[in-house]
Amino acid sequence: MEGSSDADLRAPRADPGLPASPTGGTPLSFRSPSGKRAHPRVALPATVDLAGATYRLADLSVGGFALEEDGPPAALDDPFRVIFRIGQPHLSLAIEAVVKVRRLSGGRAKSFQIIEISPDGAVALDRLVAIWLSGSDSLASALSRASLDAPEPAEATGRNRRSLLAFGAAALALLLAAGYVASSRLVVYSEFGAVAAPMSMIRAPQPGLLVLQAGAPGLRTEPGQVLGELRPELPTQVVADTTHQINALEARLRQLQGELEHGEASFEAFRAQAEADLLAATETRRLMERQVETQERLFNRLAGLTRQGIVAGARADQEEINLMHHRRSLAEARAAENAARILAGEARAGRFRHDGRPTARSPEEVRREVAAVTASLNDMRQTLARLAAPVPILSPCLCRIAQVAVPSGTAVLAGDVLLGLAAEGSAAPLEVDALVPSTRIPFLALGQRVGVRLAGARDVTPGRIIALNHNPENTGRIGLPDNLRSLRIYGLVTVALDAPPPGGANAIGMPALLQAPVSLRMLLLNLPGFAWIARLGG
């Protein structure tokens, strides 16, 4: 930023080294007496409207200015839109510009650099500075004598001012009338246009190899129709890990099946033996019971004969001892039968037992583990099949294939655009895309009513502008050829039609001509120095 110096704020005086009052058409430019900046600073009586407040200027040049007091809170390089007012309030020159902060004082802006100003404003500042430095008794002298604290003007001055204002108002009214007439005859025409519609993009849900079954542009599709499939390309590590788990489960299943076959054979033999042992124990017990009954009858008979004195008592005693032995053998037979019955029960329940302890798994236990391993193996196989299964590509609507972004047989990544579909029937929008030269885009506005002439139509179809885009490249729309959208000298204007075009959805791509009349407000906004008039009306 150009700072202030005492050398630049000296009172105006005639300098023979400087040119006299300019007479040519080229703006004059001078260097400051200090030689530190390209534009000299002068102490013109002026104020500046800045950030909603008015400040006095300490000095002013074509390149920048400084304030007598601290300005609004700001940071370095903060931009502001300002209005310079040079002279008295009733006789002043207003110049609008865009500036940025170059010097601060206590967190408030103190000095500024002009970064944007109209050519007329720059010429006016240059001429004022030149007249001031030349010491000419012309406009600079009048402005220097017209301080902001001057007394009320005389009655003649008031009459002159009123006359000047009346003349200015009349000239302004005449100018507005001429602008209205001119704007009513100004129309912005498009150079290229067509009936357009947004595309519904189908993207790849996962990486894989694209195989299209219905991928011809212009083909009509139904909702849910299969357009192709995406064959996944599984990572090598995933396939290796899954295959290893499947092989391990298959090996375990074979081992269990062998164990089951051996167990079933062993169990059948064990059960048969347990049943045979039980039968033998039962027969032994029955035999012992018959022997005990026989011995009891013999003992009872001998005991009676002994009491009668026929048989000696020793013989009865011997038979009693034999009876006790038989009863003991019967108890042992019954215990053996119970043990054989328990062992047979264990065999029937599918349990191997030896010496009261389990020594092997039963076939039922092996079968349960075989079932669990088989279920895990099936799950792993189904998982691998799902990972390798093709993913179908379905049509989301009643559409027409408008674009094939990737040919069939191409490997794609997740999120890649595969197809572009345009809605058919009642879902098709009524829009027109038109390419307008970028220099004419500022004369158009969103919501503006326009007319569209379609190819072969005698009447103009009304509509309104719904989008203005300075970059016409394809953003998911069809209608205009992509080679036209790539032309950077055009802007894209999208118009919503009030009535459907002839042919409905089949009209996509039909040539169209945009006709947009230029309003007086848009004309004033784009004329240098007249934008403030348009802003007065909102």
XYZ file of N, CA, C and O in Angstrom, residues 249-406:
632
model
N -12.272 -77.663 6.679
C -13.542 -78.251 7.103
C -13.810 -79.571 6.385
O -14.345 -80.520 6.989
N -13.468 -79.636 5.123
C -13.659 -80.892 4.395
C -12.785 -82.000 4.977
O -13.232 -83.153 5.119
N -11.542 -81.692 5.346
C -10.668 -82.699 5.957
C -11.222 -83.153 7.306
O -11.215 -84.361 7.633
N -11.701 -82.225 8.108
C -12.287 -82.590 9.398
C -13.531 -83.445 9.205
O -13.761 -84.412 9.965
N -14.323 -83.142 8.196
C -15.537 -83.925 7.932
C -15.175 -85.355 7.551
O -15.825 -86.316 8.012
N -14.151 -85.506 6.719
C -13.734 -86.859 6.352
C -13.238 -87.633 7.577
O -13.514 -88.832 7.737
N -12.509 -86.956 8.441
C -12.026 -87.606 9.660
C -13.189 -88.053 10.544
O -13.188 -89.168 11.081
N -14.169 -87.189 10.694
C -15.321 -87.534 11.519
C -16.137 -88.667 10.907
O -16.666 -89.527 11.640
N -16.255 -88.668 9.597
C -16.997 -89.750 8.948
C -16.303 -91.100 9.160
O -16.958 -92.120 9.411
N -14.963 -91.107 9.088
C -14.240 -92.336 9.390
C -14.421 -92.761 10.832
O -14.621 -93.956 11.143
N -14.353 -91.772 11.743
C -14.566 -92.087 13.154
C -15.975 -92.605 13.400
O -16.189 -93.522 14.216
N -16.932 -92.046 12.679
C -18.313 -92.489 12.845
C -18.496 -93.925 12.362
O -19.156 -94.747 13.030
N -17.901 -94.225 11.207
C -18.027 -95.593 10.698
C -17.387 -96.597 11.659
O -17.970 -97.649 11.974
N -16.176 -96.267 12.138
C -15.515 -97.156 13.089
C -16.300 -97.249 14.386
O -16.465 -98.337 14.979
N -16.813 -96.150 14.862
C -17.581 -96.144 16.099
C -18.866 -96.933 15.977
O -19.270 -97.633 16.908
N -19.547 -96.778 14.850
C -20.787 -97.527 14.676
C -20.524 -99.028 14.660
O -21.267 -99.818 15.277
N -19.419 -99.452 13.978
C -19.091 -100.890 13.961
C -18.735 -101.371 15.360
O -19.205 -102.429 15.825
N -17.904 -100.594 16.050
C -17.508 -100.980 17.400
C -18.705 -100.988 18.331
O -18.840 -101.872 19.205
N -19.545 -100.008 18.159
C -20.709 -99.927 19.033
C -21.663 -101.093 18.814
O -22.235 -101.639 19.774
N -21.841 -101.522 17.595
C -22.705 -102.663 17.327
C -22.158 -103.923 17.998
O -22.894 -104.711 18.603
N -20.832 -104.071 17.893
C -20.226 -105.238 18.540
C -20.376 -105.156 20.057
O -20.685 -106.154 20.736
N -20.136 -103.952 20.586
C -20.260 -103.775 22.036
C -21.699 -103.999 22.498
O -21.943 -104.646 23.538
N -22.645 -103.506 21.764
C -24.032 -103.662 22.167
C -24.449 -105.142 22.102
O -25.161 -105.652 22.991
N -23.991 -105.801 21.038
C -24.316 -107.236 20.944
C -23.721 -108.009 22.118
O -24.366 -108.892 22.719
N -22.467 -107.680 22.471
C -21.836 -108.354 23.602
C -22.553 -108.041 24.907
O -22.731 -108.931 25.768
N -22.959 -106.743 25.080
C -23.677 -106.361 26.293
C -25.012 -107.091 26.391
O -25.414 -107.540 27.483
N -25.704 -107.244 25.272
C -26.969 -107.971 25.280
C -26.732 -109.457 25.606
O -27.489 -110.077 26.383
N -25.671 -110.040 25.040
C -25.358 -111.445 25.319
C -24.985 -111.644 26.778
O -25.408 -112.619 27.432
N -24.177 -110.692 27.317
C -23.801 -110.789 28.724
C -25.029 -110.685 29.626
O -25.127 -111.366 30.669
N -25.959 -109.811 29.254
C -27.168 -109.669 30.054
C -27.994 -110.953 30.034
O -28.512 -111.415 31.081
N -28.112 -111.565 28.849
C -28.867 -112.818 28.760
C -28.202 -113.916 29.596
O -28.864 -114.686 30.319
N -26.868 -113.997 29.503
C -26.148 -115.008 30.273
C -26.312 -114.785 31.772
O -26.516 -115.741 32.552
N -26.215 -113.511 32.195
C -26.380 -113.207 33.618
C -27.793 -113.532 34.077
O -28.003 -114.018 35.210
N -28.760 -113.275 33.205
C -30.136 -113.589 33.572
C -30.344 -115.102 33.720
O -30.994 -115.587 34.670
N -29.784 -115.852 32.790
C -29.897 -117.315 32.876
C -29.205 -117.853 34.124
O -29.703 -118.774 34.817
N -28.041 -117.263 34.440
C -27.329 -117.695 35.648
C -28.152 -117.404 36.884
O -28.234 -118.234 37.822
N -28.746 -116.240 36.939
C -29.564 -115.887 38.082
C -30.741 -116.828 38.216
O -31.098 -117.300 39.332
N -31.390 -117.141 37.094
C -32.537 -118.063 37.156
C -32.098 -119.470 37.624
O -32.799 -120.143 38.411
N -30.951 -119.896 37.122
C -30.445 -121.203 37.532
C -30.188 -121.232 39.038
O -30.529 -122.209 39.737
N -29.567 -120.173 39.510
C -29.275 -120.117 40.932
C -30.561 -120.062 41.750
O -30.632 -120.625 42.858
N -31.579 -119.383 41.250
C -32.848 -119.352 41.971
C -33.451 -120.760 42.062
O -33.987 -121.166 43.113
N -33.356 -121.543 40.957
C -33.899 -122.903 40.997
C -33.092 -123.790 41.951
O -33.653 -124.631 42.688
N -31.780 -123.568 41.941
C -30.948 -124.349 42.854
C -31.261 -124.016 44.313
O -31.295 -124.911 45.189
N -31.472 -122.717 44.580
C -31.794 -122.320 45.951
C -33.133 -122.936 46.356
O -33.306 -123.438 47.506
N -34.127 -122.954 45.443
C -35.424 -123.550 45.780
C -35.271 -125.055 46.064
O -35.849 -125.617 47.028
N -34.482 -125.705 45.197
C -34.276 -127.145 45.405
C -33.574 -127.423 46.728
O -33.941 -128.339 47.496
N -32.533 -126.619 47.021
C -31.794 -126.817 48.263
C -32.654 -126.511 49.475
O -32.537 -127.184 50.510
N -33.533 -125.532 49.350
C -34.413 -125.216 50.486
C -35.372 -126.378 50.756
O -35.638 -126.757 51.916
N -35.915 -127.013 49.679
C -36.836 -128.142 49.893
C -36.086 -129.318 50.536
O -36.602 -130.010 51.437
N -34.842 -129.535 50.047
C -34.053 -130.636 50.611
C -33.742 -130.380 52.080
O -33.842 -131.299 52.944
N -33.392 -129.176 52.406
C -33.061 -128.857 53.789
C -34.290 -128.994 54.679
O -34.214 -129.526 55.815
N -35.406 -128.514 54.199
C -36.626 -128.603 55.012
C -37.011 -130.070 55.269
O -37.465 -130.439 56.369
N -36.845 -130.957 54.261
C -37.191 -132.368 54.432
C -36.251 -133.020 55.466
O -36.689 -133.787 56.363
N -34.964 -132.740 55.331
C -33.993 -133.326 56.267
C -34.201 -132.801 57.676
O -34.004 -133.540 58.680
N -34.553 -131.502 57.751
C -34.801 -130.936 59.087
C -35.969 -131.644 59.744
O -35.967 -131.948 60.965
N -37.028 -132.017 58.983
C -38.188 -132.746 59.560
C -37.797 -134.148 59.964
O -38.225 -134.659 61.011
N -37.001 -134.840 59.118
C -36.567 -136.190 59.439
C -35.672 -136.189 60.661
O -35.690 -137.137 61.475
N -34.865 -135.094 60.797
C -33.996 -135.015 61.975
C -34.836 -134.876 63.230
O -34.517 -135.474 64.276
N -35.866 -134.102 63.187
C -36.710 -133.936 64.367
C -37.418 -135.246 64.737
O -37.721 -135.517 65.902
N -37.664 -136.088 63.674
C -38.321 -137.364 63.934
C -37.290 -138.426 64.370
O -37.653 -139.562 64.733
N -36.012 -138.048 64.281
C -34.981 -138.975 64.711
C -34.605 -139.976 63.640
O -33.919 -140.958 63.942
N -35.067 -139.767 62.431
C -34.772 -140.714 61.354
C -33.384 -140.437 60.795
O -32.621 -141.341 60.444
N -33.034 -139.116 60.594
C -31.742 -138.719 59.997
C -30.943 -138.011 61.080
O -31.496 -137.252 61.890
N -29.617 -138.214 60.964
C -28.767 -137.569 61.954
C -28.746 -136.071 61.748
O -28.910 -135.562 60.638
N -28.481 -135.370 62.820
C -28.461 -133.893 62.725
C -27.304 -133.375 61.900
O -27.349 -132.282 61.335
N -26.230 -134.154 61.772
C -25.070 -133.689 60.984
C -25.428 -133.531 59.519
O -24.958 -132.607 58.835
N -26.254 -134.467 59.076
C -26.654 -134.350 57.651
C -27.478 -133.084 57.425
O -27.293 -132.380 56.438
N -28.359 -132.753 58.298
C -29.170 -131.533 58.164
C -28.287 -130.280 58.218
O -28.485 -129.291 57.503
N -27.291 -130.339 59.119
C -26.381 -129.183 59.211
C -25.614 -128.980 57.887
O -25.389 -127.851 57.440
N -25.173 -130.106 57.268
C -24.449 -129.992 55.997
C -25.340 -129.395 54.905
O -24.893 -128.549 54.124
N -26.592 -129.812 54.873
C -27.480 -129.269 53.846
C -27.784 -127.791 54.105
O -27.968 -127.019 53.175
N -27.777 -127.417 55.391
C -28.003 -125.982 55.688
C -26.822 -125.150 55.187
O -27.001 -124.041 54.662
N -25.639 -125.722 55.346
C -24.448 -125.003 54.837
C -24.504 -124.889 53.319
O -24.201 -123.834 52.744
N -24.926 -125.961 52.656
C -25.059 -125.900 51.183
C -26.108 -124.862 50.779
O -25.947 -124.166 49.781
N -27.183 -124.798 51.565
C -28.215 -123.796 51.248
C -27.661 -122.388 51.356
O -27.948 -121.507 50.528
N -26.869 -122.129 52.356
C -26.278 -120.798 52.496
C -25.337 -120.478 51.327
O -25.311 -119.348 50.831
N -24.580 -121.496 50.891
C -23.716 -121.269 49.721
C -24.554 -120.941 48.472
O -24.207 -120.052 47.684
N -25.637 -121.664 48.277
C -26.488 -121.390 47.105
C -27.113 -119.991 47.171
O -27.207 -119.305 46.150
N -27.531 -119.627 48.369
C -28.112 -118.265 48.493
C -27.045 -117.191 48.196
O -27.339 -116.158 47.587
N -25.811 -117.411 48.667
C -24.742 -116.448 48.364
C -24.490 -116.406 46.852
O -24.299 -115.349 46.260
N -24.493 -117.543 46.210
C -24.302 -117.576 44.749
C -25.466 -116.879 44.036
O -25.275 -116.201 43.005
N -26.681 -117.008 44.579
C -27.824 -116.305 43.976
C -27.652 -114.793 44.078
O -27.945 -114.057 43.124
N -27.181 -114.330 45.239
C -26.951 -112.874 45.381
C -25.905 -112.383 44.390
O -26.028 -111.307 43.787
N -24.820 -113.174 44.227
C -23.797 -112.778 43.253
C -24.358 -112.797 41.835
O -24.025 -111.925 41.016
N -25.207 -113.784 41.502
C -25.814 -113.837 40.166
C -26.721 -112.637 39.908
O -26.754 -112.081 38.821
N -27.481 -112.267 40.960
C -28.337 -111.094 40.807
C -27.505 -109.813 40.611
O -27.850 -108.950 39.814
N -26.396 -109.687 41.369
C -25.530 -108.505 41.190
C -24.935 -108.476 39.790
O -24.840 -107.425 39.142
N -24.504 -109.660 39.315
C -23.952 -109.718 37.957
C -25.005 -109.374 36.916
O -24.725 -108.714 35.906
N -26.244 -109.844 37.173
C -27.324 -109.512 36.226
C -27.582 -108.005 36.213
O -27.769 -107.406 35.155
N -27.590 -107.385 37.406
C -27.796 -105.925 37.449
C -26.678 -105.171 36.717
O -26.917 -104.200 35.998
N -25.440 -105.625 36.921
C -24.317 -104.980 36.226
C -24.443 -105.143 34.719
O -24.191 -104.200 33.938
N -24.827 -106.349 34.272
C -25.010 -106.575 32.833
C -26.159 -105.743 32.284
O -26.091 -105.226 31.154
N -27.215 -105.580 33.106
C -28.346 -104.768 32.646
C -27.938 -103.298 32.511
O -28.327 -102.611 31.575
N -27.122 -102.793 33.488
C -26.642 -101.395 33.391
C -25.759 -101.222 32.162
O -25.856 -100.235 31.424
N -24.876 -102.184 31.927
C -23.987 -102.102 30.764
C -24.782 -102.148 29.463
O -24.485 -101.410 28.517
N -25.800 -102.972 29.428
C -26.645 -103.022 28.231
C -27.405 -101.712 28.037
O -27.586 -101.239 26.910
N -27.827 -101.118 29.158
C -28.500 -99.819 29.052
C -27.582 -98.745 28.508
O -27.988 -97.901 27.704
N -26.324 -98.777 28.957
C -25.354 -97.828 28.420
C -25.152 -98.052 26.929
O -25.030 -97.100 26.140
N -25.111 -99.307 26.537
C -24.920 -99.604 25.112
C -26.122 -99.140 24.290
O -25.978 -98.594 23.204
N -27.316 -99.399 24.853
C -28.502 -98.935 24.117
C -28.539 -97.409 24.018
O -29.048 -96.871 23.042
N -28.004 -96.699 25.036
C -27.979 -95.222 25.019
C -26.865 -94.666 24.150
O -26.745 -93.447 23.988
N -26.011 -95.547 23.614
C -24.953 -95.095 22.727
C -23.693 -94.707 23.438
O -22.899 -93.918 22.912
N -23.451 -95.243 24.650
C -22.244 -94.903 25.393
C -21.396 -96.155 25.586
O -21.922 -97.227 25.940
N -20.085 -95.979 25.332
C -19.132 -97.056 25.586
C -18.662 -96.933 27.030
O -18.263 -95.849 27.463
N -18.683 -98.005 27.764
C -18.222 -97.971 29.151
C -17.309 -99.169 29.402
O -17.531 -100.279 28.905
N -16.300 -98.912 30.215
C -15.371 -99.973 30.601
C -14.878 -99.678 32.008
O -14.343 -98.586 32.264
N -15.060 -100.577 32.898
C -14.669 -100.409 34.296
C -15.348 -99.195 34.917
O -14.765 -98.483 35.732
N -16.523 -98.857 34.446
C -17.245 -97.713 35.015
C -16.804 -96.365 34.507
O -17.281 -95.333 34.966
N -15.873 -96.295 33.534
C -15.384 -95.014 33.005
C -15.627 -94.950 31.493
O -15.444 -95.968 30.796
N -16.019 -93.714 30.907
C -16.192 -93.593 29.455
C -14.833 -93.654 28.771
O -13.872 -93.018 29.202
N -14.730 -94.433 27.725
C -13.466 -94.587 27.009
C -13.537 -94.093 25.575
O -12.500 -93.947 24.942
N -14.722 -93.847 25.006
C -14.830 -93.395 23.616
C -16.150 -92.667 23.427
O -17.095 -92.843 24.202
N -16.185 -91.822 22.377
C -17.427 -91.107 22.076
C -18.415 -92.044 21.389
O -18.024 -92.893 20.580
N -19.660 -91.798 21.670
C -20.690 -92.606 21.038
C -20.917 -92.145 19.608
O -20.567 -91.012 19.237
N -21.496 -92.953 18.769
C -21.814 -92.522 17.401
C -22.718 -91.288 17.358
O -22.600 -90.464 16.453
N -23.611 -91.150 18.363
C -24.483 -89.979 18.377
C -23.682 -88.691 18.564
O -23.959 -87.670 17.932
N -22.706 -88.732 19.435
C -21.858 -87.549 19.621
C -21.082 -87.227 18.348
O -20.943 -86.057 17.963
N -20.584 -88.271 17.685
C -19.863 -88.043 16.426
C -20.802 -87.489 15.373
O -20.435 -86.596 14.595
N -22.033 -88.007 15.352
C -22.998 -87.498 14.362
C -23.308 -86.020 14.590
O -23.464 -85.257 13.642
N -23.426 -85.607 15.853
C -23.682 -84.190 16.132
C -22.531 -83.309 15.640
O -22.753 -82.231 15.072
N -21.313 -83.748 15.857
C -20.184 -82.955 15.358
C -20.130 -82.975 13.833
O -19.796 -81.964 13.199
N -20.473 -84.094 13.216
C -20.522 -84.149 11.745
C -21.547 -83.151 11.212
O -21.301 -82.443 10.220
N -22.703 -83.047 11.882
C -23.727 -82.095 11.445
C -23.232 -80.650 11.579
O -23.465 -79.810 10.684
N -22.540 -80.342 12.685
C -22.034 -78.980 12.874
C -20.969 -78.637 11.839
O -20.968 -77.531 11.250
N -20.052 -79.556 11.576
C -19.011 -79.297 10.572
C -19.625 -79.170 9.184
O -19.210 -78.318 8.377
N -20.622 -79.984 8.875
C -21.283 -79.896 7.564
C -21.965 -78.540 7.386
O -21.898 -77.932 6.310
N -22.623 -78.035 8.456
C -23.268 -76.717 8.369
C -22.241 -75.613 8.147
O -22.441 -74.715 7.318
N -21.118 -75.671 8.864
C -20.069 -74.656 8.667
C -19.507 -74.721 7.254
O -19.249 -73.683 6.627
N -19.307 -75.927 6.762
C -18.776 -76.086 5.408
C -19.734 -75.514 4.371
O -19.322 -74.819 3.420
N -21.032 -75.760 4.544
C -22.025 -75.204 3.611
C -22.046 -73.687 3.664
O -22.173 -73.020 2.630
N -21.934 -73.118 4.876
C -21.913 -71.649 4.999
C -20.710 -71.067 4.275
O -20.836 -70.036 3.571
N -19.549 -71.662 4.438
C -18.353 -71.149 3.763
C -18.491 -71.252 2.251
O -18.111 -70.332 1.519
N -19.046 -72.352 1.771
C -19.239 -72.499 0.328
C -20.239 -71.470 -0.200
O -20.043 -70.900 -1.279
N -21.329 -71.235 0.558
C -22.305 -70.231 0.132
C -21.709 -68.829 0.158
O -21.995 -68.009 -0.727
N -20.878 -68.564 1.168
C -20.226 -67.244 1.227
C -19.333 -67.024 0.016
O -19.365 -65.953 -0.614
N -18.545 -68.019 -0.322
C -17.682 -67.899 -1.497
C -18.504 -67.762 -2.770
O -18.149 -66.987 -3.673
N -19.626 -68.479 -2.828
C -20.481 -68.368 -4.012
C -21.108 -66.987 -4.114
O -21.214 -66.422 -5.210
N -21.528 -66.429 -2.962
C -22.101 -65.079 -2.993
C -21.067 -64.047 -3.412
O -21.371 -63.105 -4.156
N -19.842 -64.205 -2.905
C -18.796 -63.246 -3.281
C -18.491 -63.311 -4.776
O -18.168 -62.294 -5.400
N -18.570 -64.483 -5.334
C -18.242 -64.651 -6.750
C -19.467 -64.536 -7.650
O -19.327 -64.566 -8.874
N -20.674 -64.383 -7.058
C -21.888 -64.334 -7.876
C -21.987 -62.992 -8.597
O -21.690 -61.936 -8.022
N -22.389 -62.956 -9.854
C -22.562 -61.695 -10.588
C -23.669 -60.844 -9.956
O -24.679 -61.360 -9.477
N -23.469 -59.542 -9.955
C -24.451 -58.593 -9.441
C -25.258 -58.053 -10.623
O -24.692 -57.456 -11.541
N -26.573 -58.243 -10.649
C -27.362 -57.759 -11.789
C -27.468 -56.235 -11.797
O -27.504 -55.590 -10.745
N -27.506 -55.667 -12.982
C -27.702 -54.229 -13.171
C -29.122 -54.036 -13.679
O -29.469 -54.493 -14.772
N -29.958 -53.373 -12.874
C -31.385 -53.249 -13.161
C -31.723 -51.820 -13.570
O -31.105 -50.858 -13.119
N -32.737 -51.692 -14.415
C -33.236 -50.377 -14.821
C -34.113 -49.822 -13.706
O -35.007 -50.523 -13.219
N -33.902 -48.571 -13.269
C -34.691 -48.028 -12.159
C -36.039 -47.472 -12.573
O -36.849 -47.151 -11.707
N -36.295 -47.330 -13.871
C -37.517 -46.643 -14.269
C -37.857 -46.994 -15.717
O -37.156 -47.765 -16.375
N -38.963 -46.435 -16.164
C -39.313 -46.482 -17.583
C -38.457 -45.439 -18.282
O -38.747 -44.245 -18.241
N -37.385 -45.887 -18.888
C -36.361 -44.976 -19.381
C -35.930 -45.364 -20.791
O -36.396 -46.357 -21.361
N -35.031 -44.546 -21.283
C -34.381 -44.806 -22.551
C -32.885 -44.638 -22.346
O -32.435 -43.660 -21.733
N -32.112 -45.613 -22.825
C -30.652 -45.536 -22.660
C -30.123 -44.380 -23.502
O -30.252 -44.381 -24.721
N -29.558 -43.404 -22.799
C -29.056 -42.220 -23.489
C -27.539 -42.222 -23.633
O -27.001 -41.586 -24.544
N -26.867 -42.947 -22.753
C -25.407 -42.903 -22.788
C -24.862 -44.216 -22.247
O -25.347 -44.738 -21.237
N -23.884 -44.776 -22.925
C -23.144 -45.949 -22.450
C -21.744 -45.457 -22.105
O -20.910 -45.247 -22.989
N -21.524 -45.262 -20.807
C -20.253 -44.673 -20.377
C -19.105 -45.665 -20.445
O -17.959 -45.269 -20.689
N -19.396 -46.951 -20.223
C -18.352 -47.978 -20.203
C -18.794 -49.131 -21.097
O -19.895 -49.655 -20.921
